C-alpha cells in the first residue's frame, strides 16, 4: 500500500493552494481593479502588500516554533481559518487602512500555515527523499496561481466596479471550507499512524519533547540556519517585486487587456506547478547550495526578459522561465532546514530562516512601487529584482556542501 507520507505531501499541496496561491499570490490579479475601486497609488498598493508580508513574517517565525511545540496539524488548521475569514472581509474594504489591516491578518494566517506545512516533509521523509516531497507540497502555489489567473478575472468582470470585492469573497469562502479537509488528513508524524519515516531509518535530531525554549535554543545556535536566512532574503526581496506588479505592469503600462494578462499569469502558474518537484529533486542530487545557485540564475533571467522584451512573446517567455523556477528557493530552503536541524525542529528552523525572507519581501513591494511612482515605469523595479537575484546566486555558495 502507498505510504501515508505521500498523502501528507499531497494534502500539503492543498494547504499551499489555499495559503499561498489564494492567500497571497491572488493579490496580483486583483490589484489593478482594487486600485481603481479604492483610488489607490502604487505606493499604497505596495504598502498593502507589505502589510501582508509583515503579518506573514510575524507568524512565520512564531508559527514555526508553535508547530514544533503543538504540532503542524493544529497550527495549520487555525491559520487557514484565519486566512479564510480575513480574505472574505477584505472584500468590504472602503479605505487603504482597512485593506492594509485585512491583508496584515491574511499574512499572519499565511505565515502560520505555509512555513509549518513546507517543513512537515522533514518529519515524514528521509533526507534523500526530502527535496522531492517538499517540492510536491510547494506545487500547490502554482496550482493556486493558475486558478487565480483563470477564475478571478471573469469574476471581477462579471460584477463590474465591485468585481474585485466578489473575488475576495469567493476566495475567503473556499479557504474556510477546505481548511477542514486539510485538518482531516494531516498528521504531525509517522508515529501517529503507527508508521516509520518513509525511505528508511534516519536519526532524528532534537529532543523527544520539544518546548518553545528548547526549539529556539537549538535553532539559533545552528550556523547553517543563519546562512539559509541570508540567502533566503534575496529571494524574498526579488521575486515579490515581479509577482506583485506582474499584472499591473501588463495592464497599466503595456496596455494588455486584463483577461489576456490573466492568461499570461495563469501560464506562469501552470509551469510553476511542478517546479518545486524538479528543483527539490535537483537539490537532492546536486546538493542545496548548487541547486539554489542555478535556481537564482534562472529567476534573474526571467526578470531581465520581463524588463526588456516588451511584447507578448517576451511576456510569455518570462512567465514560463519564472514559472519553472518560481518556488525553487522555498523548496530548497525547507529541505535544507530539515537537513540542518532534523524533522522535529524543521518548522522552527524554517521559521527562523523565514525572518530574513520576510524582511526582504516586506521591502520589495514598497521599493518597487516607489520606483514606479518616481520614474513612471516598472522597468527599473524589475532590473533591481534581477540584480538582487544574482546576488542570491553567488551567495548560495556559502551553504553547506552535500554530504551524502
Short mmCIF file of C-alpha atoms in Angstrom, two decimals:
data_model
loop_
_atom_site.label_atom_id
_atom_site.label_comp_id
_atom_site.label_asym_id
_atom_site.label_seq_id
_atom_site.Cartn_x
_atom_site.Cartn_y
_atom_site.Cartn_z
CA UNK A 1 0.00 0.00 0.00
CA UNK A 2 1.05 3.63 -0.52
CA UNK A 3 2.85 5.04 2.49
CA UNK A 4 0.80 7.69 4.32
CA UNK A 5 3.73 10.08 3.83
CA UNK A 6 2.59 10.65 0.25
CA UNK A 7 -0.91 11.57 1.41
CA UNK A 8 0.72 14.07 3.75
CA UNK A 9 2.65 15.54 0.82
CA UNK A 10 -0.43 15.93 -1.37
CA UNK A 11 -2.52 17.32 1.47
CA UNK A 12 0.31 19.80 1.85
CA UNK A 13 -0.28 20.72 -1.79
CA UNK A 14 -3.86 21.69 -0.91
CA UNK A 15 -2.63 23.75 2.02
CA UNK A 16 -0.25 25.74 -0.19
CA UNK A 17 -3.01 26.28 -2.78
CA UNK A 18 -5.10 27.90 -0.08
CA UNK A 19 -2.43 29.64 1.97
CA UNK A 20 -0.05 30.85 -0.72
CA UNK A 21 -1.96 30.64 -4.00
CA UNK A 22 -5.18 32.23 -2.72
CA UNK A 23 -3.98 33.90 0.47
CA UNK A 24 -1.10 35.78 -1.09
CA UNK A 25 -0.46 35.43 -4.82
CA UNK A 26 -4.02 36.26 -5.91
CA UNK A 27 -3.40 39.88 -4.86
CA UNK A 28 -1.51 40.49 -8.10
CA UNK A 29 -4.62 39.58 -10.15
CA UNK A 30 -6.99 41.72 -8.07
CA UNK A 31 -4.59 44.65 -7.66
CA UNK A 32 -5.48 46.67 -10.83
CA UNK A 33 -9.26 46.69 -10.23
CA UNK A 34 -8.79 47.20 -6.49
CA UNK A 35 -6.59 50.22 -7.28
CA UNK A 36 -9.35 51.78 -9.34
CA UNK A 37 -12.10 50.88 -6.86
CA UNK A 38 -10.33 52.47 -3.88
CA UNK A 39 -8.38 55.17 -5.83
CA UNK A 40 -5.02 53.99 -4.51
CA UNK A 41 -1.49 54.86 -5.63
CA UNK A 42 1.06 52.20 -6.50
CA UNK A 43 2.98 53.11 -3.36
CA UNK A 44 -0.17 52.39 -1.33
CA UNK A 45 -0.69 49.11 -3.20
CA UNK A 46 2.88 48.18 -2.41
CA UNK A 47 2.29 49.14 1.21
CA UNK A 48 -0.80 46.90 1.39
CA UNK A 49 1.35 44.08 0.07
CA UNK A 50 3.95 44.98 2.70
CA UNK A 51 1.25 44.69 5.37
CA UNK A 52 0.57 41.15 4.17
CA UNK A 53 4.24 40.32 4.38
CA UNK A 54 4.66 41.87 7.84
CA UNK A 55 1.86 39.60 9.02
CA UNK A 56 3.46 36.68 7.22
CA UNK A 57 6.81 37.39 8.81
CA UNK A 58 5.45 37.59 12.36
CA UNK A 59 3.58 34.29 12.22
CA UNK A 60 6.13 32.51 10.01
CA UNK A 61 8.64 32.82 12.82
CA UNK A 62 6.28 32.23 15.74
CA UNK A 63 4.22 29.67 13.81
CA UNK A 64 7.28 27.57 13.09
CA UNK A 65 8.10 27.34 16.79
CA UNK A 66 4.42 26.78 17.72
CA UNK A 67 4.25 23.94 15.20
CA UNK A 68 7.38 22.38 16.69
CA UNK A 69 5.70 22.54 20.11
CA UNK A 70 1.99 21.90 19.44
CA UNK A 71 2.06 20.12 16.07
CA UNK A 72 1.77 21.19 12.45
CA UNK A 73 -1.79 19.91 12.07
CA UNK A 74 -3.34 22.19 14.69
CA UNK A 75 -1.35 25.30 13.77
CA UNK A 76 -2.07 24.93 10.03
CA UNK A 77 -5.81 24.45 10.60
CA UNK A 78 -6.21 27.56 12.76
CA UNK A 79 -4.09 29.59 10.35
CA UNK A 80 -6.19 28.56 7.34
CA UNK A 81 -9.38 29.58 9.13
CA UNK A 82 -7.79 32.96 9.81
CA UNK A 83 -6.94 33.36 6.13
CA UNK A 84 -10.46 32.46 5.04
CA UNK A 85 -12.12 35.00 7.33
CA UNK A 86 -9.68 37.82 6.50
CA UNK A 87 -9.90 37.26 2.73
CA UNK A 88 -13.68 37.45 2.93
CA UNK A 89 -13.55 40.65 4.98
CA UNK A 90 -11.08 42.24 2.53
CA UNK A 91 -13.99 42.43 0.10
CA UNK A 92 -15.63 45.01 2.39
CA UNK A 93 -12.67 47.41 2.19
CA UNK A 94 -13.57 51.07 1.77
CA UNK A 95 -10.16 52.55 2.57
CA UNK A 96 -6.45 51.93 2.40
CA UNK A 97 -6.32 51.43 6.18
CA UNK A 98 -8.93 48.68 6.30
CA UNK A 99 -7.42 46.88 3.28
CA UNK A 100 -3.97 47.10 4.89
CA UNK A 101 -5.26 45.65 8.16
CA UNK A 102 -7.08 42.76 6.47
CA UNK A 103 -4.06 41.88 4.36
CA UNK A 104 -1.96 42.01 7.54
CA UNK A 105 -4.23 39.38 9.12
CA UNK A 106 -4.19 37.27 5.94
CA UNK A 107 -0.41 37.41 6.04
CA UNK A 108 -0.41 36.15 9.61
CA UNK A 109 -2.52 33.16 8.59
CA UNK A 110 -0.30 32.62 5.57
CA UNK A 111 2.86 32.50 7.66
CA UNK A 112 1.25 30.28 10.27
CA UNK A 113 0.26 27.69 7.69
CA UNK A 114 2.85 27.88 4.92
CA UNK A 115 6.04 27.56 6.95
CA UNK A 116 4.90 24.55 9.04
CA UNK A 117 3.47 22.68 6.05
CA UNK A 118 6.62 23.22 3.99
CA UNK A 119 8.68 21.82 6.86
CA UNK A 120 6.39 18.84 7.53
CA UNK A 121 8.01 16.51 4.92
CA UNK A 122 11.17 16.58 7.04
CA UNK A 123 9.27 14.56 9.66
CA UNK A 124 7.90 12.07 7.12
CA UNK A 125 10.72 11.58 4.56
CA UNK A 126 14.41 10.77 4.88
CA UNK A 127 16.93 13.33 3.65
CA UNK A 128 17.45 11.78 0.20
CA UNK A 129 13.68 11.98 -0.49
CA UNK A 130 13.04 15.28 1.30
CA UNK A 131 13.59 17.69 -1.56
CA UNK A 132 11.21 15.79 -3.83
CA UNK A 133 8.48 15.58 -1.16
CA UNK A 134 8.83 19.27 -0.28
CA UNK A 135 8.55 20.04 -3.99
CA UNK A 136 5.20 18.25 -4.12
CA UNK A 137 3.95 20.43 -1.27
CA UNK A 138 5.14 23.62 -2.96
CA UNK A 139 3.34 22.60 -6.16
CA UNK A 140 0.16 23.98 -4.65
CA UNK A 141 1.46 27.51 -5.06
CA UNK A 142 1.50 27.07 -8.84
CA UNK A 143 -1.95 25.50 -8.83
CA UNK A 144 -3.20 28.43 -6.78
CA UNK A 145 -1.64 30.90 -9.21
CA UNK A 146 -3.22 29.11 -12.15
CA UNK A 147 -6.65 29.07 -10.51
CA UNK A 148 -6.34 32.74 -9.58
CA UNK A 149 -5.40 33.71 -13.12
CA UNK A 150 -8.24 31.69 -14.66
CA UNK A 151 -11.09 32.13 -12.17
CA UNK A 152 -10.71 35.63 -10.75
CA UNK A 153 -10.68 37.84 -13.91
CA UNK A 154 -14.12 36.54 -15.04
CA UNK A 155 -15.48 37.06 -11.50
CA UNK A 156 -14.11 40.60 -11.45
CA UNK A 157 -15.53 41.34 -14.91
CA UNK A 158 -18.95 39.87 -14.10
CA UNK A 159 -19.61 42.23 -11.20
CA UNK A 160 -18.37 45.47 -12.72
CA UNK A 161 -16.79 48.04 -10.42
CA UNK A 162 -17.35 45.80 -7.39
CA UNK A 163 -15.91 42.71 -9.07
CA UNK A 164 -12.74 42.83 -7.01
CA UNK A 165 -14.84 42.56 -3.85
CA UNK A 166 -16.53 39.36 -5.04
CA UNK A 167 -13.13 37.90 -5.91
CA UNK A 168 -12.13 38.29 -2.25
CA UNK A 169 -15.47 36.84 -1.10
CA UNK A 170 -15.03 33.79 -3.35
CA UNK A 171 -11.53 33.02 -2.10
CA UNK A 172 -12.42 33.56 1.55
CA UNK A 173 -15.26 31.05 1.43
CA UNK A 174 -13.16 28.50 -0.45
CA UNK A 175 -10.25 28.68 2.02
CA UNK A 176 -12.52 28.46 5.08
CA UNK A 177 -14.33 25.33 3.86
CA UNK A 178 -11.26 23.49 2.60
CA UNK A 179 -9.39 24.12 5.85
CA UNK A 180 -11.49 21.34 7.39
CA UNK A 181 -10.45 18.93 4.61
CA UNK A 182 -6.79 19.63 5.34
CA UNK A 183 -7.31 19.04 9.06
CA UNK A 184 -8.93 15.67 8.37
CA UNK A 185 -5.86 14.29 6.58
CA UNK A 186 -2.87 15.99 8.19
CA UNK A 187 -0.80 14.22 10.84
CA UNK A 188 2.25 15.54 12.67
CA UNK A 189 4.50 12.48 12.41
CA UNK A 190 4.55 8.85 11.19
CA UNK A 191 4.14 7.68 14.79
CA UNK A 192 0.56 8.99 14.80
CA UNK A 193 -0.24 6.42 12.10
CA UNK A 194 1.93 3.68 13.60
CA UNK A 195 4.49 4.05 10.82
CA UNK A 196 8.19 4.77 10.45
CA UNK A 197 9.70 7.57 8.36
CA UNK A 198 9.46 6.92 4.61
CA UNK A 199 12.65 5.93 2.79
CA UNK A 200 14.48 4.08 5.55
CA UNK A 201 15.75 4.72 9.03
CA UNK A 202 17.15 8.12 9.89
CA UNK A 203 18.33 9.55 13.19
CA UNK A 204 16.10 12.38 14.33
CA UNK A 205 17.80 15.45 15.74
CA UNK A 206 16.31 17.43 18.59
CA UNK A 207 14.63 16.49 21.85
CA UNK A 208 11.87 13.91 22.10
CA UNK A 209 9.70 16.52 23.81
CA UNK A 210 10.10 19.95 22.29
CA UNK A 211 9.40 23.13 24.23
CA UNK A 212 9.35 26.62 22.76
CA UNK A 213 12.54 27.47 24.64
CA UNK A 214 14.40 24.33 23.59
CA UNK A 215 13.33 24.78 19.97
CA UNK A 216 14.55 28.36 19.93
CA UNK A 217 17.80 27.43 21.69
CA UNK A 218 18.62 24.60 19.29
CA UNK A 219 17.78 26.59 16.17
CA UNK A 220 19.56 29.89 16.84
CA UNK A 221 22.88 28.19 17.60
CA UNK A 222 22.89 26.34 14.27
CA UNK A 223 25.15 28.32 11.84
CA UNK A 224 23.58 26.78 8.74
CA UNK A 225 20.18 28.27 9.60
CA UNK A 226 21.73 31.75 9.62
CA UNK A 227 23.31 31.08 6.23
CA UNK A 228 19.99 29.87 4.83
CA UNK A 229 18.31 33.02 6.11
CA UNK A 230 20.79 35.37 4.47
CA UNK A 231 20.37 33.61 1.12
CA UNK A 232 16.59 33.44 1.53
CA UNK A 233 16.44 37.25 1.93
CA UNK A 234 17.44 37.74 -1.72
CA UNK A 235 14.56 35.60 -2.93
CA UNK A 236 12.01 37.37 -0.74
CA UNK A 237 13.07 40.79 -2.00
CA UNK A 238 13.30 39.97 -5.70
CA UNK A 239 10.52 37.53 -6.55
CA UNK A 240 7.80 39.55 -4.83
CA UNK A 241 8.51 42.65 -6.93
CA UNK A 242 7.94 40.55 -10.03
CA UNK A 243 4.75 38.88 -8.80
CA UNK A 244 3.16 41.87 -7.07
CA UNK A 245 3.37 44.14 -10.11
CA UNK A 246 3.12 41.47 -12.84
CA UNK A 247 -0.50 42.12 -13.87
CA UNK A 248 -0.35 45.87 -13.16
CA UNK A 249 2.68 46.20 -15.45
CA UNK A 250 0.91 44.36 -18.25
CA UNK A 251 -2.44 46.14 -17.96
CA UNK A 252 -1.44 49.67 -16.89
CA UNK A 253 1.91 50.14 -18.62
CA UNK A 254 1.90 47.67 -21.53
CA UNK A 255 -1.84 48.10 -22.30
CA UNK A 256 -2.56 44.36 -22.25
CA UNK A 257 -6.24 43.51 -21.75
CA UNK A 258 -6.99 42.28 -18.20
CA UNK A 259 -8.24 38.89 -19.39
CA UNK A 260 -5.13 38.42 -21.57
CA UNK A 261 -2.92 39.44 -18.63
CA UNK A 262 -4.77 36.88 -16.51
CA UNK A 263 -3.97 34.21 -19.10
CA UNK A 264 -0.26 35.05 -19.00
CA UNK A 265 -0.39 34.91 -15.21
CA UNK A 266 -2.15 31.55 -15.46
CA UNK A 267 0.61 30.24 -17.77
CA UNK A 268 3.11 31.22 -15.10
CA UNK A 269 1.02 29.29 -12.60
CA UNK A 270 0.79 26.18 -14.78
CA UNK A 271 4.55 25.99 -15.34
CA UNK A 272 5.21 26.56 -11.65
CA UNK A 273 3.11 23.59 -10.53
CA UNK A 274 5.94 21.09 -10.87
CA UNK A 275 8.89 23.44 -10.36
CA UNK A 276 9.20 22.52 -6.69
CA UNK A 277 9.37 18.83 -7.55
CA UNK A 278 12.01 19.47 -10.21
CA UNK A 279 14.21 21.75 -8.11
CA UNK A 280 13.70 19.69 -4.97
CA UNK A 281 14.99 16.67 -6.88
CA UNK A 282 17.88 18.72 -8.33
CA UNK A 283 18.87 19.77 -4.81
CA UNK A 284 18.66 16.13 -3.66
CA UNK A 285 21.13 15.21 -6.42
CA UNK A 286 23.47 18.23 -6.59
CA UNK A 287 23.13 19.48 -3.03
CA UNK A 288 21.25 22.51 -1.70
CA UNK A 289 23.98 25.08 -2.48
CA UNK A 290 24.24 24.37 -6.23
CA UNK A 291 20.51 23.82 -6.59
CA UNK A 292 19.96 27.26 -5.04
CA UNK A 293 22.60 28.92 -7.22
CA UNK A 294 21.18 27.61 -10.51
CA UNK A 295 17.65 28.50 -9.41
CA UNK A 296 18.61 32.11 -8.67
CA UNK A 297 20.32 32.47 -12.05
CA UNK A 298 17.17 31.24 -13.81
CA UNK A 299 14.97 33.63 -11.83
CA UNK A 300 17.24 36.57 -12.71
CA UNK A 301 16.85 35.70 -16.40
CA UNK A 302 13.05 35.86 -16.13
CA UNK A 303 13.21 39.35 -14.59
CA UNK A 304 15.56 40.65 -17.28
CA UNK A 305 13.33 39.31 -20.08
CA UNK A 306 10.25 40.90 -18.49
CA UNK A 307 12.00 44.26 -18.20
CA UNK A 308 13.40 44.50 -21.72
CA UNK A 309 11.36 42.24 -24.03
CA UNK A 310 8.23 44.36 -24.19
CA UNK A 311 5.85 42.35 -26.35
CA UNK A 312 3.54 39.34 -25.81
CA UNK A 313 6.28 36.87 -26.77
CA UNK A 314 8.60 38.31 -24.16
CA UNK A 315 5.87 38.33 -21.53
CA UNK A 316 5.08 34.67 -22.10
CA UNK A 317 8.75 33.64 -22.17
CA UNK A 318 9.36 35.48 -18.91
CA UNK A 319 6.31 33.83 -17.35
CA UNK A 320 7.46 30.37 -18.43
CA UNK A 321 11.06 30.87 -17.25
CA UNK A 322 9.88 32.22 -13.91
CA UNK A 323 7.25 29.51 -13.64
CA UNK A 324 9.67 26.61 -14.00
CA UNK A 325 11.75 28.07 -11.15
CA UNK A 326 9.19 30.02 -9.13
CA UNK A 327 9.12 28.05 -5.86
CA UNK A 328 12.57 26.50 -6.17
CA UNK A 329 14.15 28.55 -3.41
CA UNK A 330 11.43 27.99 -0.76
CA UNK A 331 11.52 24.26 -1.57
CA UNK A 332 15.30 24.11 -1.20
CA UNK A 333 15.26 26.22 1.97
CA UNK A 334 12.62 23.97 3.56
CA UNK A 335 14.55 20.81 2.72
CA UNK A 336 17.83 22.36 3.88
CA UNK A 337 16.25 23.40 7.20
CA UNK A 338 15.31 19.78 7.81
CA UNK A 339 18.83 18.74 6.89
CA UNK A 340 20.28 21.21 9.38
CA UNK A 341 18.13 20.64 12.47
CA UNK A 342 16.10 17.47 11.78
CA UNK A 343 12.43 16.72 11.29
CA UNK A 344 11.20 17.72 14.76
CA UNK A 345 12.75 21.17 14.63
CA UNK A 346 12.36 21.74 10.87
CA UNK A 347 9.32 24.07 11.27
CA UNK A 348 11.23 26.16 13.81
CA UNK A 349 14.38 26.20 11.67
CA UNK A 350 12.49 27.23 8.55
CA UNK A 351 10.53 29.78 10.55
CA UNK A 352 13.72 31.41 11.76
CA UNK A 353 15.21 31.48 8.25
CA UNK A 354 11.93 32.98 7.06
CA UNK A 355 12.63 36.02 9.25
CA UNK A 356 15.21 37.10 6.66
CA UNK A 357 12.96 36.13 3.75
CA UNK A 358 10.07 38.10 5.25
CA UNK A 359 12.13 41.25 5.68
CA UNK A 360 13.10 41.00 2.02
CA UNK A 361 9.57 40.55 0.77
CA UNK A 362 8.25 43.33 3.02
CA UNK A 363 10.75 45.77 1.50
CA UNK A 364 10.44 44.63 -2.13
CA UNK A 365 6.89 45.83 -2.98
CA UNK A 366 7.33 49.21 -1.30
CA UNK A 367 10.61 49.94 -3.08
CA UNK A 368 9.21 48.56 -6.35
CA UNK A 369 6.07 50.69 -6.04
CA UNK A 370 8.15 53.75 -5.19
CA UNK A 371 10.34 53.19 -8.27
CA UNK A 372 7.21 53.06 -10.43
CA UNK A 373 5.74 56.22 -8.93
CA UNK A 374 9.04 58.15 -9.13
CA UNK A 375 10.21 57.02 -12.59
CA UNK A 376 6.89 56.30 -14.32
CA UNK A 377 7.86 52.74 -15.28
CA UNK A 378 8.12 49.30 -13.70
CA UNK A 379 11.27 48.50 -15.71
CA UNK A 380 13.68 49.74 -13.06
CA UNK A 381 11.91 47.68 -10.39
CA UNK A 382 12.37 44.50 -12.44
CA UNK A 383 16.02 45.34 -13.09
CA UNK A 384 16.53 45.71 -9.34
CA UNK A 385 14.91 42.30 -8.82
CA UNK A 386 17.35 40.75 -11.31
CA UNK A 387 20.40 42.28 -9.59
CA UNK A 388 19.30 41.06 -6.16
CA UNK A 389 18.64 37.59 -7.58
CA UNK A 390 22.18 37.45 -8.96
CA UNK A 391 23.50 38.32 -5.51
CA UNK A 392 21.45 35.40 -4.20
CA UNK A 393 23.01 33.08 -6.78
CA UNK A 394 26.57 33.80 -5.68
CA UNK A 395 25.54 33.95 -2.03
CA UNK A 396 24.26 30.37 -2.31
CA UNK A 397 27.86 29.18 -2.39
CA UNK A 398 28.12 29.79 1.37
CA UNK A 399 25.62 26.98 2.02
CA UNK A 400 26.70 23.61 3.31
CA UNK A 401 28.20 21.21 0.76
CA UNK A 402 26.38 17.98 0.05
CA UNK A 403 27.43 15.27 2.48
CA UNK A 404 25.56 12.23 1.12
#
